Amino acid sequence: MAQAVMHAFQTDDPRLKPLFEKVLAGIRLSAEDALTLYQSKDILALGWLANHVRERMHGDRAYFNVNRHINPTNVCVAYCRLCAFGRKKDAPGAYTMALEEAWQSAASGYSEAVTEFHIVGGLHPDLPFEYFLDLVSGLKQRFPQVHLKAFTMVEVAFLAKRAKLSIRETLQKLKAAGVDSLPGGGAEIFAERVRHIICDHKIDGSQWLETAHIAHELGLKSNATMLYGHIENDEDRVDHLMKLRALQDETHGFQTFIPLAFHPDNTPLSHLPWTTGFDDIKQIAVSRLTLDNFPHIKSYWQMMTPKIAQISLRFGADDIDGTVVEEKIYHDAGADTPQGLRRQELVRLIKEAGREPIERDTLYRPVTRTETTFTISV
Ligand code: V47
């Protein structure tokens, strides 16, 4: 049997052979191994290994959800060089939704009943903490069946500062108002040298990790991201992955890892090139192979493009995110993907990759639909 498997794995990169042995035996890869993976050009061998792990964990299942993004404001005091979304308060294009407007926007769009609102926005200098508590409790009241995945660790830390509360108290209040889990944004790259340049005014990497730690302690699941393809190097990527893996060993609170390819258009880093398909696919494979304690690796179709996201389902990813409906952060930065995809289009992408589409809720419970209703299996 081992012989047959060995036969199926072929590589012209001798450095990958010992990694093959480790992956097959379920032995954790080291930081050094992760670096070797990044340095290899044998994308098919990396894909074979990542796919092996992906199928060991999930078989043919590939997950998606029916969700809607809500970005209540793009006003932001952080002025990150990586970002094309944030605006100064009085700058052209700056917006802040009144609560009624945010609640209405949640209801608009596709007719398919959403199971998740993904809520993130800028760090607004004046909006009080109560605005966010009211936003969340108002959504919960109007859409009690919808999971609220809201506020990155960066937003939580900013709200805590503004409300003069600890991170723990802030998260407790958000949870009591109706926040069910947290998205993975704002992690960027933890390495200080890079973080200083791409997002100087955000909390640092250790504060991001500490906020996630507290969220997990409070029973709030979260995701984690890594922004790649700008000025970081392979060592920075490995450092980021290892820090996430170490925290996950402690809390088991992360559900999904989402590598995010940098989109340079309209950012102060617009001179940088876009990532290549090779790098995007390799990043998915390395993520699956190194983050052995993360249940899911998401290839976010909005950012990867539907075509790369689909191929990723054979290179380590088991999730392609959801319908989204209205995406702003990537489109401000030059993405030419659609604003949203219908449920049936996601199903088609997955089926054509030879995978079994599983509609999930945010906590990865299967969702079954009739024409007008849906049921979540618990
Ligand atoms: O935190 C901002 C990134 C993130 C750019 O948790 C950029 O399920 C590329 O975190 N080019 C927000 N990336 C998106 C995010 C996310 C997306 C989908 C699913 C989930 C989840 C989370 O987008 C930001 C930042 O890291 N970002 N600007 C840019 N120009």
XYZ file of C-alpha atoms and ligand atoms in Angstrom:
408
model
C 0.000 0.000 0.000
C 2.750 2.444 1.064
C 4.545 1.377 -2.085
C 1.484 2.251 -4.207
C 1.214 5.647 -2.550
C 4.930 6.252 -3.035
C 4.451 5.441 -6.684
C 1.735 8.052 -7.048
C 4.005 10.722 -5.571
C 6.667 11.921 -7.939
C 8.998 14.837 -7.614
C 12.108 16.184 -9.230
C 12.902 18.052 -6.001
C 14.866 15.738 -3.677
C 14.188 18.047 -0.702
C 10.532 17.012 -0.814
C 11.111 13.271 -0.329
C 11.636 13.438 3.478
C 8.628 15.713 3.728
C 6.583 13.123 1.873
C 7.493 10.562 4.565
C 6.486 12.960 7.321
C 3.204 13.967 5.717
C 2.219 10.362 5.107
C 3.024 9.433 8.699
C 1.071 12.428 10.012
C 4.219 13.951 11.545
C 4.119 17.710 12.060
C 6.246 19.760 9.651
C 8.798 22.111 11.191
C 9.394 25.769 10.342
C 12.384 24.610 8.300
C 10.169 22.181 6.386
C 7.704 24.985 5.683
C 10.531 27.059 4.224
C 11.533 24.135 2.016
C 7.959 23.951 0.725
C 8.000 27.654 -0.147
C 11.334 27.284 -1.905
C 10.285 24.326 -4.039
C 9.052 24.948 -7.565
C 7.488 21.506 -7.859
C 3.920 22.732 -7.541
C 2.437 19.378 -8.520
C 4.322 17.587 -5.749
C 3.280 20.236 -3.213
C -0.273 19.894 -4.465
C -0.138 16.113 -4.213
C 0.966 16.319 -0.578
C -1.541 19.017 0.363
C -4.330 17.177 -1.418
C -3.411 14.001 0.458
C -3.850 15.815 3.776
C -6.999 17.575 2.579
C -8.606 14.275 1.544
C -7.504 12.592 4.776
C -9.347 15.326 6.687
C -12.364 15.990 4.480
C -12.615 13.315 1.805
C -14.242 14.906 -1.225
C -16.253 17.430 0.791
C -15.861 21.069 -0.239
C -17.613 23.732 1.781
C -19.323 26.988 0.902
C -21.936 29.146 2.571
C -24.663 31.616 1.717
C -23.451 34.812 3.280
C -23.554 38.562 2.886
C -20.849 41.084 3.658
C -21.781 44.265 5.478
C -19.191 47.057 5.754
C -20.855 49.678 7.980
C -18.181 52.331 7.407
C -15.018 52.869 5.385
C -13.876 55.749 7.581
C -10.624 54.670 9.162
C -7.866 56.238 11.210
C -5.298 53.551 10.445
C -4.210 54.666 6.918
C -2.645 51.298 6.159
C -0.460 51.223 3.066
C -1.970 47.866 2.152
C -5.499 49.223 1.962
C -7.607 50.931 -0.723
C -10.847 50.753 1.271
C -10.283 53.124 4.212
C -10.952 56.878 3.883
C -10.400 59.925 6.056
C -13.661 61.201 7.537
C -14.145 64.080 5.088
C -12.503 62.491 2.048
C -14.482 61.886 -1.146
C -16.138 58.470 -1.050
C -16.157 58.239 2.756
C -19.374 56.710 4.089
C -20.901 55.604 7.354
C -24.205 53.760 7.403
C -26.928 54.891 9.743
C -28.119 51.900 11.752
C -31.386 51.668 9.784
C -29.380 51.702 6.578
C -27.113 48.883 7.778
C -30.105 46.775 8.840
C -31.771 47.416 5.483
C -28.651 46.567 3.517
C -28.542 43.249 5.381
C -31.931 42.370 3.946
C -31.264 43.483 0.371
C -29.591 41.508 -2.407
C -30.177 37.912 -3.311
C -33.381 36.174 -2.394
C -31.625 33.091 -1.009
C -31.803 33.159 2.775
C -28.351 33.896 4.127
C -26.966 31.999 7.098
C -24.133 34.458 7.855
C -23.498 38.186 7.931
C -19.789 38.970 7.676
C -19.398 42.415 9.242
C -16.155 44.404 9.108
C -15.320 48.053 8.637
C -12.891 50.882 9.212
C -11.641 52.202 12.558
C -13.979 55.190 12.822
C -12.682 57.923 15.151
C -16.121 59.068 16.384
C -18.609 56.207 16.271
C -19.306 55.167 19.864
C -19.111 51.557 21.021
C -22.905 51.654 21.433
C -23.290 52.062 17.637
C -21.667 48.656 17.157
C -23.602 47.031 19.995
C -26.851 48.423 18.545
C -25.869 47.362 15.028
C -25.352 43.799 16.194
C -28.370 43.550 18.496
C -30.570 45.129 15.803
C -29.401 42.535 13.282
C -29.967 39.701 15.764
C -33.467 40.960 16.468
C -34.348 41.204 12.774
C -32.506 38.062 11.589
C -32.360 35.724 14.600
C -31.435 32.701 12.462
C -28.386 34.388 10.888
C -24.907 33.865 12.371
C -23.087 37.161 12.996
C -19.374 36.849 12.171
C -18.329 40.323 13.106
C -15.309 42.549 13.789
C -11.661 41.663 13.304
C -9.248 41.516 16.250
C -8.049 44.948 15.118
C -11.555 46.425 15.362
C -12.128 44.773 18.740
C -8.909 46.268 20.125
C -9.831 49.694 18.717
C -13.353 49.561 20.191
C -11.916 48.517 23.550
C -9.630 51.541 23.573
C -12.436 53.912 22.613
C -14.838 52.457 25.185
C -12.064 52.355 27.834
C -12.734 48.686 28.439
C -10.440 45.678 28.485
C -10.391 43.400 25.440
C -12.188 40.762 27.494
C -14.972 43.143 28.565
C -15.339 44.420 25.006
C -15.686 40.914 23.619
C -18.102 39.968 26.390
C -20.323 42.930 25.512
C -20.160 42.186 21.790
C -21.026 38.561 22.463
C -23.950 39.545 24.691
C -25.201 41.863 21.920
C -25.217 38.981 19.424
C -21.748 38.478 17.904
C -21.403 34.714 17.293
C -17.837 34.511 15.976
C -15.041 36.667 14.570
C -13.645 36.866 11.040
C -9.937 36.409 10.406
C -8.930 39.807 9.048
C -6.323 42.236 10.288
C -3.657 39.616 10.916
C -1.732 40.728 7.782
C 1.847 39.634 8.540
C 2.948 39.438 12.161
C 6.647 40.184 11.510
C 7.250 43.674 12.894
C 9.641 44.772 10.132
C 6.914 44.256 7.527
C 3.950 45.242 9.668
C 5.555 48.644 10.309
C 5.522 49.333 6.602
C 2.180 47.906 5.484
C -0.026 48.761 8.480
C 1.892 50.850 10.974
C -1.061 51.997 13.068
C -2.714 48.641 13.596
C -2.227 46.579 16.734
C 0.945 44.528 16.493
C 1.079 40.806 15.871
C 1.235 39.819 19.527
C -1.815 41.974 20.340
C -3.716 40.355 17.443
C -2.845 36.923 18.808
C -3.693 37.925 22.379
C -7.107 39.254 21.297
C -7.791 35.994 19.447
C -6.701 34.081 22.546
C -9.224 35.933 24.699
C -12.005 35.522 22.121
C -11.397 31.776 22.059
C -11.386 31.636 25.864
C -14.802 33.274 25.816
C -16.091 30.583 23.477
C -16.043 32.746 20.351
C -14.608 30.862 17.391
C -12.602 32.874 14.881
C -10.775 32.603 11.595
C -7.246 33.703 10.801
C -5.770 35.280 7.684
C -2.361 36.118 6.271
C -1.821 38.865 3.720
C 0.904 37.775 1.307
C 2.439 38.930 -1.943
C 3.677 42.400 -0.944
C 7.028 43.050 0.760
C 7.210 40.004 3.002
C 9.613 37.133 2.413
C 9.212 33.386 2.867
C 10.627 33.531 6.405
C 7.942 36.089 7.359
C 5.241 33.816 5.989
C 6.626 30.844 7.927
C 6.835 32.918 11.110
C 3.179 33.923 10.674
C 2.000 30.352 10.125
C 3.995 29.031 13.085
C 2.556 31.671 15.438
C -0.988 30.798 14.388
C -0.283 27.091 14.791
C 1.135 27.623 18.282
C -1.933 29.571 19.408
C -4.244 26.980 17.899
C -2.467 24.278 19.920
C -3.501 26.195 23.034
C -7.063 27.251 22.218
C -8.405 25.214 19.277
C -10.524 28.279 18.598
C -9.600 28.858 14.950
C -11.859 27.292 12.386
C -10.408 28.377 9.072
C -7.203 29.819 7.698
C -7.566 32.167 4.728
C -4.465 33.286 2.838
C -5.217 36.672 1.250
C -3.288 37.721 -1.859
C -2.322 41.380 -1.838
C -4.249 43.527 -4.373
C -2.093 46.613 -5.012
C -4.365 48.878 -7.086
C -5.309 52.223 -5.492
C -3.097 51.561 -2.465
C 0.116 53.418 -1.588
C 1.870 50.182 -2.620
C 0.383 50.249 -6.120
C 3.860 49.925 -7.664
C 4.021 46.314 -6.450
C 3.019 43.542 -8.858
C -0.014 41.319 -8.332
C 0.574 37.794 -7.066
C 0.826 35.047 -9.663
C -1.390 31.980 -9.901
C 1.642 29.885 -9.007
C 2.172 31.742 -5.739
C -1.555 31.661 -4.878
C -1.790 27.899 -5.377
C 1.482 27.286 -3.562
C 0.278 29.369 -0.618
C -2.850 27.239 -0.326
C -0.787 24.031 -0.392
C 1.782 25.252 2.160
C -1.030 26.429 4.457
C -2.700 23.011 4.405
C 0.586 21.220 5.024
C 1.829 23.382 7.882
C -1.381 24.246 9.735
C -2.088 20.668 10.741
C -4.330 21.794 13.608
C -6.570 24.062 11.521
C -9.702 22.206 10.446
C -10.214 24.236 7.266
C -8.231 26.069 4.579
C -10.284 28.543 2.606
C -9.487 29.669 -0.905
C -11.551 32.851 -0.891
C -12.902 33.038 -4.450
C -13.380 36.833 -4.339
C -9.702 37.296 -3.836
C -8.286 34.219 -5.586
C -10.767 34.477 -8.500
C -13.310 31.677 -8.977
C -10.910 29.886 -11.343
C -7.989 29.676 -8.908
C -10.335 28.918 -5.987
C -11.732 25.988 -7.941
C -8.297 24.582 -8.739
C -7.277 25.085 -5.100
C -9.812 22.413 -4.165
C -7.238 19.929 -5.515
C -4.262 21.693 -3.877
C -5.273 21.669 -0.207
C -8.329 23.913 0.136
C -11.653 22.539 1.347
C -13.662 25.790 1.372
C -14.260 28.581 -1.146
C -16.287 30.987 1.060
C -19.761 32.089 0.095
C -22.119 34.164 -2.009
C -20.773 37.408 -0.414
C -23.235 39.564 -2.459
C -21.400 42.853 -2.132
C -17.652 42.972 -1.621
C -15.858 46.297 -1.102
C -12.349 45.807 0.287
C -10.937 43.919 -2.721
C -12.918 45.782 -5.327
C -11.554 49.112 -4.092
C -8.109 47.536 -4.539
C -8.706 46.516 -8.146
C -10.338 43.077 -7.967
C -12.237 42.295 -11.154
C -14.109 39.328 -9.696
C -17.922 39.587 -9.498
C -19.425 41.274 -6.410
C -21.185 38.055 -5.536
C -21.875 34.563 -6.833
C -25.132 32.696 -6.600
C -25.373 29.481 -4.643
C -25.743 27.426 -7.812
C -22.580 28.937 -9.296
C -20.578 27.925 -6.221
C -22.047 24.427 -6.445
C -21.033 24.210 -10.108
C -17.452 25.293 -9.416
C -17.140 22.637 -6.728
C -18.782 19.839 -8.709
C -16.637 20.471 -11.765
C -13.569 20.045 -9.547
C -14.902 16.582 -8.710
C -15.738 17.527 -5.151
C -18.942 17.174 -3.179
C -20.485 20.587 -2.424
C -21.572 20.947 1.185
C -23.428 24.080 2.119
C -22.382 24.874 5.677
C -23.222 27.448 8.283
C -20.401 29.471 9.857
C -19.676 26.671 12.339
C -19.425 24.111 9.511
C -22.732 22.427 10.275
C -24.433 21.176 7.086
C -27.332 23.261 5.830
C -30.222 21.635 3.987
C -32.557 23.766 1.892
C -36.016 23.580 0.482
C -37.205 26.298 -1.941
C -38.005 28.706 0.868
C -36.382 27.522 4.086
C -33.160 26.026 5.354
C -32.328 23.706 8.230
C -28.996 23.475 10.020
C -28.050 19.968 11.218
C -26.701 20.141 14.762
O -7.940 42.450 7.066
C -7.181 44.764 2.853
C -7.188 42.360 3.621
C -8.843 41.691 4.986
C -6.283 44.531 0.925
O -12.851 35.332 8.162
C -6.437 43.293 1.512
O -14.062 34.210 6.751
C -5.535 42.297 -0.312
O -10.242 39.223 6.409
N -5.341 43.477 -0.917
C -10.350 41.620 5.117
N -6.071 42.174 0.904
C -10.914 40.372 4.476
C -10.899 39.204 5.415
C -11.730 38.018 5.126
C -12.188 37.780 3.851
C -12.996 36.659 3.622
C -13.340 35.808 4.624
C -12.875 36.055 5.903
C -13.284 35.144 7.024
C -12.062 37.152 6.164
O -8.514 41.988 3.667
C -8.100 42.724 5.747
C -6.777 42.719 5.030
O -5.981 41.679 5.501
N -6.972 43.474 2.701
N -6.769 45.442 1.765
C -5.685 44.619 -0.360
N -5.462 45.776 -0.933
